[in-house]
Amino acid sequence: MKRSGWQWPVTSALLILMSAANAATRPQYGGTLHLTMRANPSSLDPAEISEYIGGRNVIVLLFDTLVTTDVSGRVQGALAESWQTSPTDQRMQVRLRRNIKFQDGNPLTAEAAAASLRRGNPGWNVTAAGDVVTIDSGVSASELLQELALPRNAIAKRD
């Protein structure tokens, strides 16, 4: 069967239109998140979440931590812009990023972050001044950074 010359341009145009239609599809933001879990969480408070995997996974979807770890275990800033340790390596000062807001539109403050960390870690001495949170946990800075990346240390607004 012999193909006529007009079929090739039409076929090419159809392929271009189909690929453009797929490229125009964008993710939908907002709405309601539905999750299926094996057990009901007793709370959505990061400080109270149990250690089962489903609860930790929900917390990661809802809240942010001051720092995160990448696949290699290196610490990266999340809500924290920077951090520095004291010469004794037992105290850390964490500077918060600017213009971070909670879901209700209120700004993230050092006081709110400190209150959230104190709730989940009663043994820590956590204070706030300006946009800096100071944490005296009694452990080395590298251990503290790993702890801060855990879902139970996610920052939640407390009224």
mmCIF file of C-alpha atoms in Angstrom:
data_model
loop_
_atom_site.group_PDB
_atom_site.id
_atom_site.type_symbol
_atom_site.label_atom_id
_atom_site.label_comp_id
_atom_site.label_asym_id
_atom_site.label_seq_id
_atom_site.Cartn_x
_atom_site.Cartn_y
_atom_site.Cartn_z
ATOM 1 C CA MET A 1 0.000 0.000 0.000
ATOM 2 C CA LYS A 2 1.361 3.343 -0.975
ATOM 3 C CA ARG A 3 1.162 6.199 1.551
ATOM 4 C CA SER A 4 0.168 9.555 0.290
ATOM 5 C CA GLY A 5 2.192 12.624 1.194
ATOM 6 C CA TRP A 6 -0.474 14.256 3.409
ATOM 7 C CA GLN A 7 -0.576 11.395 5.965
ATOM 8 C CA TRP A 8 2.899 12.067 7.395
ATOM 9 C CA PRO A 9 2.263 15.726 8.351
ATOM 10 C CA VAL A 10 -1.131 14.857 9.852
ATOM 11 C CA THR A 11 0.329 11.987 11.883
ATOM 12 C CA SER A 12 3.148 14.217 13.146
ATOM 13 C CA ALA A 13 0.713 16.976 14.076
ATOM 14 C CA LEU A 14 -1.467 14.514 16.009
ATOM 15 C CA LEU A 15 1.553 13.221 17.962
ATOM 16 C CA ILE A 16 2.594 16.773 18.838
ATOM 17 C CA LEU A 17 -0.923 17.653 19.999
ATOM 18 C CA MET A 18 -1.170 14.500 22.126
ATOM 19 C CA SER A 19 2.169 15.170 23.837
ATOM 20 C CA ALA A 20 1.220 18.817 24.418
ATOM 21 C CA ALA A 21 -2.058 17.714 26.028
ATOM 22 C CA ASN A 22 -0.157 15.479 28.450
ATOM 23 C CA ALA A 23 2.304 18.268 29.286
ATOM 24 C CA ALA A 24 -0.563 20.622 30.142
ATOM 25 C CA THR A 25 -1.799 18.338 32.932
ATOM 26 C CA ARG A 26 -0.830 19.906 36.239
ATOM 27 C CA PRO A 27 -1.064 18.562 39.801
ATOM 28 C CA GLN A 28 -4.112 19.589 41.758
ATOM 29 C CA TYR A 29 -3.361 21.439 45.008
ATOM 30 C CA GLY A 30 -5.654 21.855 47.994
ATOM 31 C CA GLY A 31 -8.614 19.762 48.898
ATOM 32 C CA THR A 32 -8.773 16.893 51.359
ATOM 33 C CA LEU A 33 -6.083 14.303 51.984
ATOM 34 C CA HIS A 34 -7.475 10.803 52.567
ATOM 35 C CA LEU A 35 -5.214 8.187 54.141
ATOM 36 C CA THR A 36 -5.762 4.544 54.919
ATOM 37 C CA MET A 37 -3.897 3.326 57.989
ATOM 38 C CA ARG A 38 -3.735 0.059 59.899
ATOM 39 C CA ALA A 39 -4.194 1.763 63.262
ATOM 40 C CA ASN A 40 -5.877 4.967 64.348
ATOM 41 C CA PRO A 41 -3.410 7.546 65.613
ATOM 42 C CA SER A 42 -4.207 8.627 69.148
ATOM 43 C CA SER A 43 -3.093 12.173 68.327
ATOM 44 C CA LEU A 44 -1.745 14.280 65.472
ATOM 45 C CA ASP A 45 0.579 16.125 67.828
ATOM 46 C CA PRO A 46 4.182 15.321 66.826
ATOM 47 C CA ALA A 47 5.209 15.211 70.498
ATOM 48 C CA GLU A 48 2.555 12.601 71.281
ATOM 49 C CA ILE A 49 2.701 10.429 68.184
ATOM 50 C CA SER A 50 3.519 6.819 68.827
ATOM 51 C CA GLU A 51 6.528 5.229 67.211
ATOM 52 C CA TYR A 52 4.632 3.061 64.749
ATOM 53 C CA ILE A 53 5.494 3.750 61.121
ATOM 54 C CA GLY A 54 2.034 4.944 60.054
ATOM 55 C CA GLY A 55 2.003 7.676 62.690
ATOM 56 C CA ARG A 56 5.445 8.927 61.701
ATOM 57 C CA ASN A 57 4.416 8.964 58.042
ATOM 58 C CA VAL A 58 1.368 11.114 58.803
ATOM 59 C CA ILE A 59 3.451 13.583 60.820
ATOM 60 C CA VAL A 60 5.895 13.964 57.912
ATOM 61 C CA LEU A 61 2.962 14.899 55.645
ATOM 62 C CA LEU A 62 1.551 17.483 58.061
ATOM 63 C CA PHE A 63 4.522 19.154 59.772
ATOM 64 C CA ASP A 64 8.098 20.279 59.125
ATOM 65 C CA THR A 65 11.194 19.875 61.270
ATOM 66 C CA LEU A 66 14.011 22.352 61.806
ATOM 67 C CA VAL A 67 16.402 20.121 59.848
ATOM 68 C CA THR A 68 16.159 17.049 57.639
ATOM 69 C CA THR A 69 18.599 14.380 56.573
ATOM 70 C CA ASP A 70 19.231 13.374 52.988
ATOM 71 C CA VAL A 71 19.688 9.803 51.765
ATOM 72 C CA SER A 72 23.359 9.940 52.771
ATOM 73 C CA GLY A 73 22.526 11.028 56.321
ATOM 74 C CA ARG A 74 23.785 14.595 55.854
ATOM 75 C CA VAL A 75 21.832 17.241 57.729
ATOM 76 C CA GLN A 76 20.136 19.961 55.706
ATOM 77 C CA GLY A 77 18.123 22.954 56.829
ATOM 78 C CA ALA A 78 14.348 22.801 56.624
ATOM 79 C CA LEU A 79 12.728 25.424 58.880
ATOM 80 C CA ALA A 80 16.237 26.293 60.078
ATOM 81 C CA GLU A 81 18.332 28.640 58.006
ATOM 82 C CA SER A 82 21.551 27.948 59.894
ATOM 83 C CA TRP A 83 22.861 26.573 63.188
ATOM 84 C CA GLN A 84 25.995 26.821 65.259
ATOM 85 C CA THR A 85 27.249 24.987 68.307
ATOM 86 C CA SER A 86 28.899 26.258 71.461
ATOM 87 C CA PRO A 87 32.584 25.511 72.101
ATOM 88 C CA THR A 88 31.572 22.745 74.528
ATOM 89 C CA ASP A 89 29.442 21.125 71.769
ATOM 90 C CA GLN A 90 26.500 20.788 74.182
ATOM 91 C CA ARG A 91 24.445 23.848 73.147
ATOM 92 C CA MET A 92 23.142 24.770 69.730
ATOM 93 C CA GLN A 93 21.685 27.978 68.356
ATOM 94 C CA VAL A 94 19.308 27.539 65.425
ATOM 95 C CA ARG A 95 18.331 30.533 63.274
ATOM 96 C CA LEU A 96 14.876 30.165 61.692
ATOM 97 C CA ARG A 97 14.142 30.954 58.062
ATOM 98 C CA ARG A 98 12.244 34.141 57.452
ATOM 99 C CA ASN A 99 8.701 34.366 56.092
ATOM 100 C CA ILE A 100 7.608 30.881 57.177
ATOM 101 C CA LYS A 101 3.935 30.710 58.093
ATOM 102 C CA PHE A 102 1.711 28.185 59.795
ATOM 103 C CA GLN A 103 -1.347 26.860 57.968
ATOM 104 C CA ASP A 104 -3.494 29.580 59.569
ATOM 105 C CA GLY A 105 -1.270 32.345 58.158
ATOM 106 C CA ASN A 106 0.468 33.263 61.421
ATOM 107 C CA PRO A 107 4.257 33.538 61.185
ATOM 108 C CA LEU A 108 6.589 30.928 62.637
ATOM 109 C CA THR A 109 8.356 32.514 65.596
ATOM 110 C CA ALA A 110 11.260 31.286 67.674
ATOM 111 C CA GLU A 111 8.899 31.191 70.677
ATOM 112 C CA ALA A 112 6.500 28.857 68.832
ATOM 113 C CA ALA A 113 9.345 26.575 67.723
ATOM 114 C CA ALA A 114 10.815 26.512 71.243
ATOM 115 C CA ALA A 115 7.428 25.672 72.772
ATOM 116 C CA SER A 116 6.976 22.802 70.323
ATOM 117 C CA LEU A 117 10.438 21.385 71.068
ATOM 118 C CA ARG A 118 9.955 21.738 74.837
ATOM 119 C CA ARG A 119 6.682 19.803 74.634
ATOM 120 C CA GLY A 120 8.323 16.839 72.929
ATOM 121 C CA ASN A 121 11.575 16.968 74.912
ATOM 122 C CA PRO A 122 10.976 17.945 78.543
ATOM 123 C CA GLY A 123 14.609 17.196 79.423
ATOM 124 C CA TRP A 124 15.914 19.833 77.030
ATOM 125 C CA ASN A 125 16.448 23.469 77.960
ATOM 126 C CA VAL A 126 14.996 25.329 74.960
ATOM 127 C CA THR A 127 14.836 29.133 74.840
ATOM 128 C CA ALA A 128 13.967 31.682 72.172
ATOM 129 C CA ALA A 129 15.266 35.162 71.398
ATOM 130 C CA GLY A 130 14.489 37.028 68.191
ATOM 131 C CA ASP A 131 14.624 34.480 65.386
ATOM 132 C CA VAL A 132 17.037 32.144 67.216
ATOM 133 C CA VAL A 133 16.153 29.014 69.176
ATOM 134 C CA THR A 134 18.798 27.873 71.679
ATOM 135 C CA ILE A 135 18.806 24.201 72.617
ATOM 136 C CA ASP A 136 20.795 22.727 75.490
ATOM 137 C CA SER A 137 20.130 18.997 75.327
ATOM 138 C CA GLY A 138 23.159 17.488 77.008
ATOM 139 C CA VAL A 139 24.150 15.528 73.874
ATOM 140 C CA SER A 140 26.686 16.339 71.167
ATOM 141 C CA ALA A 141 25.695 18.621 68.308
ATOM 142 C CA SER A 142 25.780 15.839 65.707
ATOM 143 C CA GLU A 143 23.430 13.703 67.823
ATOM 144 C CA LEU A 144 21.168 16.698 68.432
ATOM 145 C CA LEU A 145 20.899 17.454 64.710
ATOM 146 C CA GLN A 146 19.880 13.859 64.041
ATOM 147 C CA GLU A 147 17.284 14.114 66.832
ATOM 148 C CA LEU A 148 15.893 17.362 65.438
ATOM 149 C CA ALA A 149 15.295 15.637 62.090
ATOM 150 C CA LEU A 150 12.984 13.027 63.668
ATOM 151 C CA PRO A 151 9.222 13.408 63.040
ATOM 152 C CA ARG A 152 8.523 13.646 66.789
ATOM 153 C CA ASN A 153 10.486 16.933 66.785
ATOM 154 C CA ALA A 154 8.357 18.479 64.052
ATOM 155 C CA ILE A 155 7.245 22.026 64.792
ATOM 156 C CA ALA A 156 3.552 22.351 65.574
ATOM 157 C CA LYS A 157 1.683 25.495 66.587
ATOM 158 C CA ARG A 158 0.479 25.426 70.164
ATOM 159 C CA ASP A 159 -2.222 27.797 71.388
#
